[in-house]
Amino acid sequence: MTLRLGDIAPDFFALTTMGAIQFHDFMDGSWCVLFSHPKDFTPVCTTELGTLARDMKAFAARKVKVIGLSVDSIDKHDAWAADIKATQGVAPNYPLIADPSLHVAKLYGMLPGGGPTDAAERSAADNFTARTVFVIAPDKTIKLMLTYPMTTGRDFGEILRVIDSLQLTAQYNVATPANWRPGQDVIIVPAVSDDEARKAFPCGWRAPRPYMRFVPQPH
């Protein structure tokens, strides 16, 4: 299955470390981050799961639900959680999907549809493409897909920055420029005419080019 930005995130039933879920019901009208791993007991992923556990307050403050996935079983997830706590200082405090049949990984286009369907028959290297972060809006559309190599740990600060941008631009007719951080100037989107922009932004804007109209971030 090929997924693109704007597609509806596929629904699925799965067992997690915090009980069984139907994914769309789990979202329950919230923003959601779904992030995947190619195997349990992999070193980079271990650091990521611990880091995310420490960052959960930041996601909760943005009303974002977080759920992970790893291509292994619940019993392995539980054993891995003990290692994560021992090495990272905190265990995962969010659900981790068990995907031993590779169903969800294939449903989300992270693994090819063919090949073995038993995680026990595959190594992390076989599943190296199961390293994607999906940010999903309350209407269940996919807003971000970011795939990392196995050798590069995720930057959760960047994921939070993207969520800040997505939530802001969902509310106002603006876009955020390169390296934007909350509180910095934003760009009026081209779909908004100058006449419409004057009503929405009565204090005006600066325009180094007619198509680049910068205004203070709306609140």
C-alpha positions as a printed NumPy array, in Angstrom:
array([[  0.   ,   0.   ,   0.   ],
       [  1.303,   3.432,  -0.962],
       [  0.388,   6.254,   1.4  ],
       [  0.679,   9.948,   0.627],
       [  0.196,  13.149,   2.573],
       [ -3.513,  13.861,   2.852],
       [ -4.528,  10.188,   2.76 ],
       [ -6.658,   8.786,   5.562],
       [ -4.451,   6.833,   7.96 ],
       [ -5.528,   3.191,   7.657],
       [ -7.538,   1.81 ,  10.549],
       [ -6.488,  -1.44 ,  12.198],
       [ -7.014,  -3.626,  15.255],
       [ -3.913,  -4.525,  17.267],
       [ -2.669,  -5.679,  20.628],
       [ -0.493,  -3.192,  22.489],
       [  1.412,  -3.091,  25.737],
       [ -1.58 ,  -1.187,  27.17 ],
       [ -4.329,  -3.409,  25.804],
       [ -6.131,  -4.011,  22.533],
       [ -7.006,  -1.02 ,  20.345],
       [ -8.903,  -0.093,  17.219],
       [ -6.625,   2.639,  15.903],
       [ -9.212,   5.228,  14.834],
       [-11.024,   4.774,  18.151],
       [ -7.709,   5.21 ,  19.968],
       [ -7.19 ,   8.566,  18.227],
       [-10.623,   9.75 ,  19.424],
       [-10.448,  13.068,  17.554],
       [ -6.912,  13.935,  18.691],
       [ -3.677,  14.58 ,  16.868],
       [ -1.571,  11.435,  16.891],
       [  2.036,  10.393,  16.39 ],
       [  2.549,   6.813,  15.208],
       [  6.215,   5.815,  15.05 ],
       [  7.681,   2.462,  14.074],
       [ 10.663,   0.219,  14.797],
       [ 12.086,  -2.731,  12.85 ],
       [ 12.729,  -5.002,  15.853],
       [ 12.88 ,  -5.072,  19.641],
       [ 16.224,  -4.827,  21.459],
       [ 17.833,  -2.597,  18.832],
       [ 20.178,   0.05 ,  20.302],
       [ 19.074,   3.223,  18.483],
       [ 15.4  ,   2.412,  19.03 ],
       [ 16.045,   1.79 ,  22.727],
       [ 17.344,   5.35 ,  23.105],
       [ 14.375,   6.704,  21.146],
       [ 11.764,   4.971,  23.273],
       [ 13.355,   6.294,  26.447],
       [ 13.71 ,   9.812,  25.066],
       [ 10.072,   9.882,  23.994],
       [  8.963,   8.697,  27.431],
       [ 10.778,  11.675,  28.956],
       [  9.198,  14.027,  26.389],
       [  5.604,  12.869,  26.839],
       [  4.567,  16.001,  28.766],
       [  5.447,  18.096,  25.716],
       [  3.23 ,  15.961,  23.49 ],
       [  0.408,  15.938,  26.046],
       [  0.571,  19.743,  26.278],
       [ -0.192,  19.819,  22.542],
       [ -3.026,  17.276,  22.999],
       [ -1.163,  14.738,  20.883],
       [ -1.57 ,  11.012,  21.474],
       [  1.537,   8.887,  20.969],
       [  1.706,   5.242,  19.978],
       [  4.665,   3.16 ,  18.884],
       [  4.985,  -0.004,  16.842],
       [  7.686,  -2.637,  16.719],
       [  7.811,  -5.727,  14.57 ],
       [  7.731,  -8.193,  17.467],
       [  5.363,  -9.717,  20.024],
       [  3.909,  -8.381,  23.29 ],
       [  6.112, -10.588,  25.47 ],
       [  9.22 ,  -9.244,  23.751],
       [  7.908,  -5.68 ,  24.107],
       [  7.474,  -6.221,  27.854],
       [ 10.992,  -7.593,  28.214],
       [ 12.37 ,  -4.723,  26.137],
       [ 10.606,  -2.186,  28.37 ],
       [ 12.662,  -3.463,  31.309],
       [ 15.862,  -2.872,  29.341],
       [ 14.683,   0.598,  28.324],
       [ 14.027,   1.524,  31.945],
       [ 17.389,   0.131,  33.05 ],
       [ 19.41 ,   1.937,  30.372],
       [ 17.369,   5.098,  29.753],
       [ 15.998,   5.744,  33.23 ],
       [ 12.34 ,   5.492,  32.224],
       [ 10.133,   2.859,  30.629],
       [  7.709,   3.628,  27.79 ],
       [  4.618,   5.38 ,  29.191],
       [  2.626,   5.08 ,  25.953],
       [  1.348,   1.981,  24.134],
       [  3.621,  -0.037,  21.866],
       [  1.864,  -2.043,  19.162],
       [  2.823,  -5.683,  18.691],
       [  3.11 ,  -6.485,  14.987],
       [  4.536, -10.034,  14.8  ],
       [  2.559, -10.776,  11.611],
       [  3.834,  -7.517,  10.002],
       [  0.22 ,  -6.577,   9.241],
       [  0.403,  -2.938,  10.343],
       [  3.876,  -2.368,   8.9  ],
       [  2.634,  -3.6  ,   5.518],
       [ -0.681,  -1.74 ,   5.823],
       [  1.271,   1.511,   6.241],
       [  3.593,   0.763,   3.334],
       [  6.693,   0.351,   5.491],
       [  7.324,  -3.216,   4.296],
       [  6.519,  -4.87 ,   0.954],
       [  3.345,  -6.888,   0.783],
       [  5.084, -10.171,  -0.047],
       [  7.708, -12.134,   1.837],
       [  7.585, -13.772,   5.267],
       [  4.719, -12.789,   7.539],
       [  6.361, -13.894,  10.788],
       [  8.592, -11.378,  12.561],
       [ 10.516, -14.251,  14.147],
       [ 11.831, -15.187,  10.697],
       [ 13.187, -11.695,  10.028],
       [ 16.037,  -9.621,  11.409],
       [ 16.004,  -5.873,  12.066],
       [ 17.976,  -5.44 ,   8.839],
       [ 15.161,  -7.206,   6.947],
       [ 12.741,  -4.613,   8.359],
       [ 14.978,  -1.543,   8.04 ],
       [ 12.243,   0.455,   6.288],
       [  9.959,   0.198,   9.335],
       [ 11.422,   3.45 ,  10.667],
       [  8.726,   5.978,   9.824],
       [  7.077,   8.652,  11.973],
       [  3.502,   9.492,  10.959],
       [  1.799,  12.625,  12.276],
       [ -1.95 ,  12.275,  11.857],
       [ -4.514,  15.069,  12.235],
       [ -7.804,  14.751,  14.151],
       [ -9.624,  14.163,  10.841],
       [ -7.348,  11.089,  10.436],
       [ -5.433,  12.492,   7.465],
       [ -1.68 ,  11.947,   7.326],
       [  0.167,  15.271,   7.662],
       [  3.782,  14.082,   7.973],
       [  5.759,  10.973,   7.023],
       [  9.388,  11.051,   8.11 ],
       [ 11.545,   7.932,   7.619],
       [ 14.878,   7.585,   9.404],
       [ 17.685,   5.136,   8.683],
       [ 18.403,   2.578,  11.397],
       [ 21.719,   4.281,  12.156],
       [ 20.227,   7.723,  12.896],
       [ 18.163,   8.377,  16.005],
       [ 15.066,  10.521,  15.695],
       [ 15.035,  14.164,  16.768],
       [ 11.819,  14.49 ,  18.777],
       [ 12.368,  18.22 ,  19.111],
       [ 11.957,  18.47 ,  15.334],
       [  8.802,  16.369,  15.468],
       [  7.366,  18.717,  18.103],
       [  8.34 ,  21.699,  15.927],
       [  6.448,  20.195,  12.982],
       [  3.407,  19.557,  15.177],
       [  3.484,  23.203,  16.329],
       [  3.545,  24.266,  12.685],
       [  0.786,  21.858,  11.656],
       [ -1.502,  22.935,  14.484],
       [ -0.892,  26.62 ,  13.766],
       [ -1.391,  26.34 ,  10.006],
       [ -4.526,  24.257,  10.485],
       [ -6.068,  27.203,  12.35 ],
       [ -4.807,  30.155,  10.276],
       [ -4.097,  30.715,   6.572],
       [ -0.352,  30.82 ,   7.093],
       [  2.72 ,  28.696,   6.451],
       [  5.967,  28.511,   8.41 ],
       [  9.366,  29.264,   6.813],
       [ 12.606,  27.298,   7.085],
       [ 13.893,  26.785,  10.63 ],
       [ 10.74 ,  28.406,  12.072],
       [ 10.193,  28.24 ,  15.795],
       [  6.995,  29.157,  17.687],
       [  6.693,  32.921,  18.081],
       [  8.601,  33.778,  14.914],
       [  7.133,  35.365,  11.79 ],
       [  5.038,  33.266,   9.438],
       [  4.04 ,  33.524,   5.767],
       [  0.576,  34.344,   4.427],
       [ -0.312,  31.481,   2.067],
       [ -0.554,  32.334,  -1.658],
       [ -4.223,  31.261,  -1.776],
       [ -5.089,  34.361,   0.305],
       [ -5.401,  37.459,  -1.882],
       [ -3.974,  40.82 ,  -0.786],
       [ -7.518,  42.097,  -0.183],
       [ -8.3  ,  39.1  ,   2.039],
       [ -4.947,  39.462,   3.78 ],
       [ -5.652,  43.11 ,   4.657],
       [ -8.774,  41.988,   6.523],
       [ -7.048,  39.1  ,   8.288],
       [ -3.827,  41.012,   9.026],
       [ -4.8  ,  44.697,   9.37 ],
       [ -1.344,  45.671,  10.631],
       [  0.085,  44.759,   7.242],
       [  3.044,  42.6  ,   6.25 ],
       [  6.538,  42.816,   4.825],
       [  7.031,  41.423,   1.342],
       [ 10.573,  41.022,  -0.043],
       [  8.751,  39.587,  -3.058],
       [  5.019,  39.848,  -3.887],
       [  4.582,  36.125,  -3.211],
       [  6.441,  36.255,   0.132],
       [  4.306,  38.058,   2.696],
       [  5.639,  37.798,   6.257],
       [  3.52 ,  38.619,   9.324],
       [  3.9  ,  38.045,  13.067],
       [  2.6  ,  34.658,  14.186],
       [ -1.138,  34.925,  14.926],
       [ -2.392,  33.777,  18.309]])
